[in-house]
PDB file of N, CA and C in Angstrom:
ATOM      1  N   ASP A 492       0.666  -1.141  -0.038  1.00  0.00           N
ATOM      2  CA  ASP A 492      -0.236   0.150   0.219  1.00  0.00           C
ATOM      3  C   ASP A 492       0.824   1.727   0.175  1.00  0.00           C
ATOM      4  N   HIS A 493       0.311   2.279  -0.509  1.00  0.00           N
ATOM      5  CA  HIS A 493       0.994   3.754  -0.802  1.00  0.00           C
ATOM      6  C   HIS A 493      -0.128   4.533  -0.352  1.00  0.00           C
ATOM      7  N   LEU A 494       0.907   5.596   0.550  1.00  0.00           N
ATOM      8  CA  LEU A 494       0.211   6.883   1.167  1.00  0.00           C
ATOM      9  C   LEU A 494       0.501   7.885   1.000  1.00  0.00           C
ATOM     10  N   ASN A 495      -0.258   8.946   0.464  1.00  0.00           N
ATOM     11  CA  ASN A 495       0.731  10.274   0.496  1.00  0.00           C
ATOM     12  C   ASN A 495      -0.167  11.199   1.465  1.00  0.00           C
ATOM     13  N   ILE A 496       0.693  11.602   2.204  1.00  0.00           N
ATOM     14  CA  ILE A 496       0.280  12.282   3.551  1.00  0.00           C
ATOM     15  C   ILE A 496       0.724  13.997   3.790  1.00  0.00           C
ATOM     16  N   THR A 497       0.255  14.972   3.919  1.00  0.00           N
ATOM     17  CA  THR A 497       0.711  16.034   4.093  1.00  0.00           C
ATOM     18  C   THR A 497       0.230  16.779   5.501  1.00  0.00           C
ATOM     19  N   LEU A 498       1.128  17.116   6.231  1.00  0.00           N
ATOM     20  CA  LEU A 498       1.122  17.552   7.569  1.00  0.00           C
ATOM     21  C   LEU A 498       0.796  19.413   7.492  1.00  0.00           C
ATOM     22  N   PHE A 499      -0.103  19.614   8.636  1.00  0.00           N
ATOM     23  CA  PHE A 499      -0.371  21.378   8.616  1.00  0.00           C
ATOM     24  C   PHE A 499       0.050  21.901   9.878  1.00  0.00           C
ATOM     25  N   GLY A 500       0.593  22.576   9.921  1.00  0.00           N
ATOM     26  CA  GLY A 500       0.542  23.256  11.569  1.00  0.00           C
ATOM     27  C   GLY A 500       2.107  24.032  11.730  1.00  0.00           C
ATOM     28  N   LYS A 501       2.387  23.920  12.603  1.00  0.00           N
ATOM     29  CA  LYS A 501       3.861  24.343  13.031  1.00  0.00           C
ATOM     30  C   LYS A 501       4.910  23.018  12.895  1.00  0.00           C
ATOM     31  N   VAL A 502       5.611  22.594  11.539  1.00  0.00           N
ATOM     32  CA  VAL A 502       5.601  21.305  11.246  1.00  0.00           C
ATOM     33  C   VAL A 502       7.135  21.454  10.771  1.00  0.00           C
ATOM     34  N   GLN A 503       7.369  22.571  10.513  1.00  0.00           N
ATOM     35  CA  GLN A 503       8.839  22.863   9.748  1.00  0.00           C
ATOM     36  C   GLN A 503      10.131  23.532  10.719  1.00  0.00           C
ATOM     37  N   GLY A 504      11.204  23.421  10.799  1.00  0.00           N
ATOM     38  CA  GLY A 504      12.367  23.638  11.562  1.00  0.00           C
ATOM     39  C   GLY A 504      11.959  23.407  13.343  1.00  0.00           C
ATOM     40  N   VAL A 505      11.201  22.063  13.560  1.00  0.00           N
ATOM     41  CA  VAL A 505      11.300  21.508  14.905  1.00  0.00           C
ATOM     42  C   VAL A 505      11.532  19.920  14.939  1.00  0.00           C
ATOM     43  N   PHE A 506      12.663  19.542  13.999  1.00  0.00           N
ATOM     44  CA  PHE A 506      12.865  18.071  13.972  1.00  0.00           C
ATOM     45  C   PHE A 506      12.054  16.917  13.680  1.00  0.00           C
ATOM     46  N   LEU A 507      10.603  17.359  13.101  1.00  0.00           N
ATOM     47  CA  LEU A 507       9.732  16.767  12.804  1.00  0.00           C
ATOM     48  C   LEU A 507      10.010  15.501  11.640  1.00  0.00           C
ATOM     49  N   ARG A 508      10.905  15.926  11.027  1.00  0.00           N
ATOM     50  CA  ARG A 508      11.085  14.777  10.038  1.00  0.00           C
ATOM     51  C   ARG A 508      11.991  14.129  10.503  1.00  0.00           C
ATOM     52  N   ARG A 509      13.003  14.004  11.462  1.00  0.00           N
ATOM     53  CA  ARG A 509      13.662  13.220  12.118  1.00  0.00           C
ATOM     54  C   ARG A 509      12.652  12.409  12.576  1.00  0.00           C
ATOM     55  N   THR A 510      11.699  12.692  13.730  1.00  0.00           N
ATOM     56  CA  THR A 510      11.143  11.869  14.306  1.00  0.00           C
ATOM     57  C   THR A 510      10.037  11.087  13.498  1.00  0.00           C
ATOM     58  N   ILE A 511       9.996  11.758  12.217  1.00  0.00           N
ATOM     59  CA  ILE A 511       8.644  10.541  11.576  1.00  0.00           C
ATOM     60  C   ILE A 511      10.085   9.621  10.916  1.00  0.00           C
ATOM     61  N   LYS A 512      11.027   9.870  10.589  1.00  0.00           N
ATOM     62  CA  LYS A 512      11.981   9.039  10.190  1.00  0.00           C
ATOM     63  C   LYS A 512      12.178   7.518  10.895  1.00  0.00           C
ATOM     64  N   HIS A 513      12.626   8.218  12.076  1.00  0.00           N
ATOM     65  CA  HIS A 513      12.364   6.940  13.168  1.00  0.00           C
ATOM     66  C   HIS A 513      11.372   6.133  13.341  1.00  0.00           C
ATOM     67  N   GLN A 514      10.237   6.735  13.445  1.00  0.00           N
ATOM     68  CA  GLN A 514       8.666   6.078  13.353  1.00  0.00           C
ATOM     69  C   GLN A 514       8.370   5.090  12.365  1.00  0.00           C
ATOM     70  N   ALA A 515       8.826   5.509  10.971  1.00  0.00           N
ATOM     71  CA  ALA A 515       8.887   4.844   9.923  1.00  0.00           C
ATOM     72  C   ALA A 515       9.720   3.589   9.990  1.00  0.00           C
ATOM     73  N   HIS A 516      10.809   3.806  10.252  1.00  0.00           N
ATOM     74  CA  HIS A 516      11.767   2.721  10.479  1.00  0.00           C
ATOM     75  C   HIS A 516      11.218   1.451  11.487  1.00  0.00           C
ATOM     76  N   ARG A 517      11.086   2.226  12.703  1.00  0.00           N
ATOM     77  CA  ARG A 517      10.193   1.132  13.500  1.00  0.00           C
ATOM     78  C   ARG A 517       9.111   0.228  12.950  1.00  0.00           C
ATOM     79  N   LEU A 518       8.218   0.867  12.362  1.00  0.00           N
ATOM     80  CA  LEU A 518       7.038   0.140  11.401  1.00  0.00           C
ATOM     81  C   LEU A 518       7.233  -0.434  10.598  1.00  0.00           C
ATOM     82  N   GLY A 519       8.578  -0.272   9.885  1.00  0.00           N
ATOM     83  CA  GLY A 519       9.124  -1.051   8.536  1.00  0.00           C
ATOM     84  C   GLY A 519       8.359  -0.262   7.132  1.00  0.00           C
ATOM     85  N   ILE A 520       8.177   0.690   7.707  1.00  0.00           N
ATOM     86  CA  ILE A 520       7.819   1.559   6.475  1.00  0.00           C
ATOM     87  C   ILE A 520       8.867   2.128   5.415  1.00  0.00           C
ATOM     88  N   HIS A 521       8.765   2.339   4.229  1.00  0.00           N
ATOM     89  CA  HIS A 521       9.493   2.895   3.179  1.00  0.00           C
ATOM     90  C   HIS A 521       8.745   4.327   2.573  1.00  0.00           C
ATOM     91  N   GLY A 522       9.744   4.842   1.821  1.00  0.00           N
ATOM     92  CA  GLY A 522       9.311   6.326   1.617  1.00  0.00           C
ATOM     93  C   GLY A 522      10.144   7.562   1.639  1.00  0.00           C
ATOM     94  N   PHE A 523       9.631   8.415   1.970  1.00  0.00           N
ATOM     95  CA  PHE A 523      10.158   9.814   2.270  1.00  0.00           C
ATOM     96  C   PHE A 523       9.607  10.732   3.045  1.00  0.00           C
ATOM     97  N   VAL A 524      10.091  12.080   3.394  1.00  0.00           N
ATOM     98  CA  VAL A 524       9.610  12.778   4.129  1.00  0.00           C
ATOM     99  C   VAL A 524      10.048  14.167   3.850  1.00  0.00           C
ATOM    100  N   ARG A 525       9.537  15.250   3.615  1.00  0.00           N
ATOM    101  CA  ARG A 525      10.257  16.697   3.320  1.00  0.00           C
ATOM    102  C   ARG A 525       9.216  17.640   3.145  1.00  0.00           C
ATOM    103  N   ASN A 526      10.112  18.731   3.463  1.00  0.00           N
ATOM    104  CA  ASN A 526       9.415  19.976   3.817  1.00  0.00           C
ATOM    105  C   ASN A 526       9.051  20.852   2.383  1.00  0.00           C
ATOM    106  N   GLU A 527       8.125  21.407   2.669  1.00  0.00           N
ATOM    107  CA  GLU A 527       7.320  22.065   1.087  1.00  0.00           C
ATOM    108  C   GLU A 527       7.479  23.247   1.412  1.00  0.00           C
ATOM    109  N   ALA A 528       7.952  23.973   0.187  1.00  0.00           N
ATOM    110  CA  ALA A 528       7.695  25.852   0.512  1.00  0.00           C
ATOM    111  C   ALA A 528       6.276  26.234   0.802  1.00  0.00           C
ATOM    112  N   ASP A 529       5.279  25.521   0.832  1.00  0.00           N
ATOM    113  CA  ASP A 529       4.218  26.425   1.456  1.00  0.00           C
ATOM    114  C   ASP A 529       4.189  26.134   3.165  1.00  0.00           C
ATOM    115  N   SER A 530       5.280  25.665   3.495  1.00  0.00           N
ATOM    116  CA  SER A 530       5.219  25.300   5.234  1.00  0.00           C
ATOM    117  C   SER A 530       4.569  24.326   5.887  1.00  0.00           C
ATOM    118  N   THR A 531       4.599  23.009   4.624  1.00  0.00           N
ATOM    119  CA  THR A 531       3.840  22.081   5.256  1.00  0.00           C
ATOM    120  C   THR A 531       5.002  20.754   4.866  1.00  0.00           C
ATOM    121  N   VAL A 532       4.601  19.752   5.359  1.00  0.00           N
ATOM    122  CA  VAL A 532       5.310  18.564   5.457  1.00  0.00           C
ATOM    123  C   VAL A 532       5.051  17.503   4.809  1.00  0.00           C
ATOM    124  N   TYR A 533       5.164  16.956   3.690  1.00  0.00           N
ATOM    125  CA  TYR A 533       4.874  15.993   2.566  1.00  0.00           C
ATOM    126  C   TYR A 533       5.801  14.801   2.763  1.00  0.00           C
ATOM    127  N   ILE A 534       4.629  13.452   3.159  1.00  0.00           N
ATOM    128  CA  ILE A 534       5.449  12.223   2.946  1.00  0.00           C
ATOM    129  C   ILE A 534       4.624  11.405   2.149  1.00  0.00           C
ATOM    130  N   GLU A 535       5.439  10.450   1.716  1.00  0.00           N
ATOM    131  CA  GLU A 535       5.188   9.414   0.621  1.00  0.00           C
ATOM    132  C   GLU A 535       5.431   8.042   1.612  1.00  0.00           C
ATOM    133  N   ALA A 536       4.805   7.003   1.933  1.00  0.00           N
ATOM    134  CA  ALA A 536       4.990   6.023   2.703  1.00  0.00           C
ATOM    135  C   ALA A 536       4.636   4.860   2.161  1.00  0.00           C
ATOM    136  N   GLU A 537       5.175   3.558   2.323  1.00  0.00           N
ATOM    137  CA  GLU A 537       4.946   2.319   1.882  1.00  0.00           C
ATOM    138  C   GLU A 537       5.274   1.430   2.516  1.00  0.00           C
ATOM    139  N   GLY A 538       3.949   0.214   2.771  1.00  0.00           N
ATOM    140  CA  GLY A 538       4.290  -0.705   3.805  1.00  0.00           C
ATOM    141  C   GLY A 538       2.661  -1.469   3.970  1.00  0.00           C
ATOM    142  N   ASP A 539       3.124  -2.454   4.559  1.00  0.00           N
ATOM    143  CA  ASP A 539       1.673  -3.475   5.101  1.00  0.00           C
ATOM    144  C   ASP A 539       0.510  -2.517   5.197  1.00  0.00           C
ATOM    145  N   THR A 540      -0.567  -2.863   5.396  1.00  0.00           N
ATOM    146  CA  THR A 540      -1.767  -2.015   5.650  1.00  0.00           C
ATOM    147  C   THR A 540      -1.834  -1.623   7.134  1.00  0.00           C
ATOM    148  N   ASN A 541      -1.736  -2.396   7.903  1.00  0.00           N
ATOM    149  CA  ASN A 541      -1.451  -2.558   9.525  1.00  0.00           C
ATOM    150  C   ASN A 541      -0.291  -1.588   9.614  1.00  0.00           C
ATOM    151  N   ALA A 542       0.715  -1.346   9.376  1.00  0.00           N
ATOM    152  CA  ALA A 542       1.853  -0.678   9.395  1.00  0.00           C
ATOM    153  C   ALA A 542       1.569   0.840   9.061  1.00  0.00           C
ATOM    154  N   LEU A 543       0.860   0.888   7.905  1.00  0.00           N
ATOM    155  CA  LEU A 543       0.181   2.165   7.439  1.00  0.00           C
ATOM    156  C   LEU A 543      -0.604   3.085   8.172  1.00  0.00           C
ATOM    157  N   GLU A 544      -1.187   1.991   8.631  1.00  0.00           N
ATOM    158  CA  GLU A 544      -2.545   2.335   9.741  1.00  0.00           C
ATOM    159  C   GLU A 544      -2.160   2.612  11.014  1.00  0.00           C
ATOM    160  N   GLN A 545      -0.906   2.046  11.542  1.00  0.00           N
ATOM    161  CA  GLN A 545      -0.274   2.488  12.610  1.00  0.00           C
ATOM    162  C   GLN A 545       0.458   4.188  12.658  1.00  0.00           C
ATOM    163  N   PHE A 546       0.869   4.127  11.459  1.00  0.00           N
ATOM    164  CA  PHE A 546       1.856   5.247  11.166  1.00  0.00           C
ATOM    165  C   PHE A 546       0.675   6.248  10.898  1.00  0.00           C
ATOM    166  N   SER A 547      -0.475   6.258  10.532  1.00  0.00           N
ATOM    167  CA  SER A 547      -1.486   7.323  10.099  1.00  0.00           C
ATOM    168  C   SER A 547      -2.117   7.779  11.438  1.00  0.00           C
ATOM    169  N   ILE A 548      -2.185   6.562  12.101  1.00  0.00           N
ATOM    170  CA  ILE A 548      -2.871   7.160  13.755  1.00  0.00           C
ATOM    171  C   ILE A 548      -2.045   8.099  14.688  1.00  0.00           C
ATOM    172  N   TRP A 549      -0.470   7.593  14.325  1.00  0.00           N
ATOM    173  CA  TRP A 549       0.377   8.132  15.372  1.00  0.00           C
ATOM    174  C   TRP A 549       0.779   9.591  14.725  1.00  0.00           C
ATOM    175  N   LEU A 550       0.629   9.985  13.353  1.00  0.00           N
ATOM    176  CA  LEU A 550       0.909  11.153  12.950  1.00  0.00           C
ATOM    177  C   LEU A 550      -0.927  12.189  13.327  1.00  0.00           C
ATOM    178  N   LYS A 551      -1.906  11.629  13.494  1.00  0.00           N
ATOM    179  CA  LYS A 551      -3.032  12.177  13.751  1.00  0.00           C
ATOM    180  C   LYS A 551      -3.076  12.505  15.245  1.00  0.00           C
ATOM    181  N   GLN A 552      -2.437  12.016  16.174  1.00  0.00           N
ATOM    182  CA  GLN A 552      -1.926  11.861  17.279  1.00  0.00           C
ATOM    183  C   GLN A 552      -1.262  12.872  17.853  1.00  0.00           C
ATOM    184  N   GLY A 553      -0.653  13.365  16.740  1.00  0.00           N
ATOM    185  CA  GLY A 553       0.665  14.342  17.424  1.00  0.00           C
ATOM    186  C   GLY A 553       1.796  14.117  16.991  1.00  0.00           C
ATOM    187  N   ALA A 554       2.282  13.222  16.786  1.00  0.00           N
ATOM    188  CA  ALA A 554       3.457  11.994  16.298  1.00  0.00           C
ATOM    189  C   ALA A 554       4.388  12.309  17.701  1.00  0.00           C
ATOM    190  N   GLY A 555       3.580  11.985  18.825  1.00  0.00           N
ATOM    191  CA  GLY A 555       4.795  11.961  20.271  1.00  0.00           C
ATOM    192  C   GLY A 555       4.991  13.292  20.586  1.00  0.00           C
ATOM    193  N   GLU A 556       6.000  13.269  21.556  1.00  0.00           N
ATOM    194  CA  GLU A 556       6.382  14.761  21.894  1.00  0.00           C
ATOM    195  C   GLU A 556       7.419  15.418  20.898  1.00  0.00           C
ATOM    196  N   GLY A 557       7.073  16.421  20.910  1.00  0.00           N
ATOM    197  CA  GLY A 557       8.015  17.732  20.202  1.00  0.00           C
ATOM    198  C   GLY A 557       7.286  18.841  20.186  1.00  0.00           C
ATOM    199  N   ASP A 558       8.198  19.729  19.511  1.00  0.00           N
ATOM    200  CA  ASP A 558       8.097  21.530  19.550  1.00  0.00           C
ATOM    201  C   ASP A 558       7.065  21.955  18.407  1.00  0.00           C
ATOM    202  N   TYR A 559       6.796  20.638  17.536  1.00  0.00           N
ATOM    203  CA  TYR A 559       5.890  20.900  16.615  1.00  0.00           C
ATOM    204  C   TYR A 559       4.662  20.819  16.892  1.00  0.00           C
ATOM    205  N   ASP A 560       3.597  21.004  16.074  1.00  0.00           N
ATOM    206  CA  ASP A 560       1.920  21.066  16.449  1.00  0.00           C
ATOM    207  C   ASP A 560       1.403  20.661  15.209  1.00  0.00           C
ATOM    208  N   ILE A 561       1.029  19.587  14.613  1.00  0.00           N
ATOM    209  CA  ILE A 561       0.199  19.086  13.712  1.00  0.00           C
ATOM    210  C   ILE A 561      -1.037  19.208  14.020  1.00  0.00           C
ATOM    211  N   VAL A 562      -1.624  20.065  12.969  1.00  0.00           N
ATOM    212  CA  VAL A 562      -3.001  20.474  13.093  1.00  0.00           C
ATOM    213  C   VAL A 562      -3.920  20.320  12.345  1.00  0.00           C
ATOM    214  N   ASP A 563      -3.372  19.466  11.300  1.00  0.00           N
ATOM    215  CA  ASP A 563      -4.426  18.591  10.414  1.00  0.00           C
ATOM    216  C   ASP A 563      -3.447  17.422   9.257  1.00  0.00           C
ATOM    217  N   VAL A 564      -3.860  16.414   9.242  1.00  0.00           N
ATOM    218  CA  VAL A 564      -3.593  15.586   8.374  1.00  0.00           C
ATOM    219  C   VAL A 564      -4.203  14.750   7.056  1.00  0.00           C
ATOM    220  N   LEU A 565      -3.608  15.300   6.221  1.00  0.00           N
ATOM    221  CA  LEU A 565      -4.100  14.694   4.560  1.00  0.00           C
ATOM    222  C   LEU A 565      -3.681  13.567   4.399  1.00  0.00           C
ATOM    223  N   ILE A 566      -4.186  12.602   4.107  1.00  0.00           N
ATOM    224  CA  ILE A 566      -4.032  11.217   3.813  1.00  0.00           C
ATOM    225  C   ILE A 566      -4.543  11.107   2.671  1.00  0.00           C
ATOM    226  N   GLU A 567      -3.891  10.504   1.528  1.00  0.00           N
ATOM    227  CA  GLU A 567      -4.809   9.973   0.159  1.00  0.00           C
ATOM    228  C   GLU A 567      -3.945   8.502  -0.312  1.00  0.00           C
ATOM    229  N   ASP A 568      -4.782   7.699  -1.053  1.00  0.00           N
ATOM    230  CA  ASP A 568      -4.020   6.724  -1.593  1.00  0.00           C
ATOM    231  C   ASP A 568      -3.553   7.123  -2.806  1.00  0.00           C
ATOM    232  N   GLY A 569      -2.018   6.405  -2.613  1.00  0.00           N
ATOM    233  CA  GLY A 569      -1.054   6.967  -4.067  1.00  0.00           C
ATOM    234  C   GLY A 569      -0.646   5.334  -4.593  1.00  0.00           C
ATOM    235  N   ASN A 570      -0.067   5.904  -5.593  1.00  0.00           N
ATOM    236  CA  ASN A 570       0.611   4.404  -6.447  1.00  0.00           C
ATOM    237  C   ASN A 570       1.792   3.902  -5.937  1.00  0.00           C
ATOM    238  N   VAL A 571       2.148   2.765  -5.458  1.00  0.00           N
ATOM    239  CA  VAL A 571       3.161   2.098  -5.084  1.00  0.00           C
ATOM    240  C   VAL A 571       4.275   2.539  -5.729  1.00  0.00           C
ATOM    241  N   LYS A 572       5.207   3.076  -5.100  1.00  0.00           N
ATOM    242  CA  LYS A 572       6.622   3.230  -6.193  1.00  0.00           C
ATOM    243  C   LYS A 572       8.212   2.366  -5.490  1.00  0.00           C
ATOM    244  N   ASN A 573       7.627   1.340  -4.799  1.00  0.00           N
ATOM    245  CA  ASN A 573       8.571   0.238  -4.259  1.00  0.00           C
ATOM    246  C   ASN A 573       9.965   1.180  -3.700  1.00  0.00           C
ATOM    247  N   PHE A 574       9.905   1.834  -2.917  1.00  0.00           N
ATOM    248  CA  PHE A 574      10.606   2.415  -1.962  1.00  0.00           C
ATOM    249  C   PHE A 574      11.605   1.191  -1.444  1.00  0.00           C
ATOM    250  N   GLU A 575      12.980   1.522  -1.383  1.00  0.00           N
ATOM    251  CA  GLU A 575      13.642   0.618  -0.660  1.00  0.00           C
ATOM    252  C   GLU A 575      14.211   0.862   0.815  1.00  0.00           C
ATOM    253  N   GLU A 576      13.599   1.995   1.352  1.00  0.00           N
ATOM    254  CA  GLU A 576      14.283   2.573   2.404  1.00  0.00           C
ATOM    255  C   GLU A 576      13.495   3.874   2.630  1.00  0.00           C
ATOM    256  N   PHE A 577      13.720   4.343   3.993  1.00  0.00           N
ATOM    257  CA  PHE A 577      12.696   5.799   4.079  1.00  0.00           C
ATOM    258  C   PHE A 577      13.934   6.750   4.865  1.00  0.00           C
ATOM    259  N   GLU A 578      13.954   7.637   3.659  1.00  0.00           N
ATOM    260  CA  GLU A 578      14.811   9.036   3.609  1.00  0.00           C
ATOM    261  C   GLU A 578      14.006  10.334   4.088  1.00  0.00           C
ATOM    262  N   ILE A 579      15.061  11.372   4.409  1.00  0.00           N
ATOM    263  CA  ILE A 579      14.398  12.698   4.641  1.00  0.00           C
ATOM    264  C   ILE A 579      14.883  13.466   3.258  1.00  0.00           C
ATOM    265  N   GLN A 580      14.172  14.014   2.736  1.00  0.00           N
ATOM    266  CA  GLN A 580      14.630  14.594   1.207  1.00  0.00           C
ATOM    267  C   GLN A 580      15.167  15.854   1.826  1.00  0.00           C
ATOM    268  N   GLU A 581      15.735  16.620   0.853  1.00  0.00           N
ATOM    269  CA  GLU A 581      16.199  18.462   1.583  1.00  0.00           C
ATOM    270  C   GLU A 581      15.144  19.090   0.566  1.00  0.00           C
TER     271      GLU A 581
END
């Protein structure tokens, strides 16, 4: 399965991408996370249905502890791209 995820709120410059990468590794999810010009954070995530569901719930609950403030999460189905790892894109 593949999800395209956009995070809105205070989500840039607060180490959120690193936290997301750690959680993706923990769940066996591949893909990437990057900051966008419109101050959102964009994620493409691939993995099994259960792992992606856990990842989505974790994001919607605010992604654990941190100085960031996720106020909205947009999740859309996407096409599988067969990522081999999860990385932070610049």
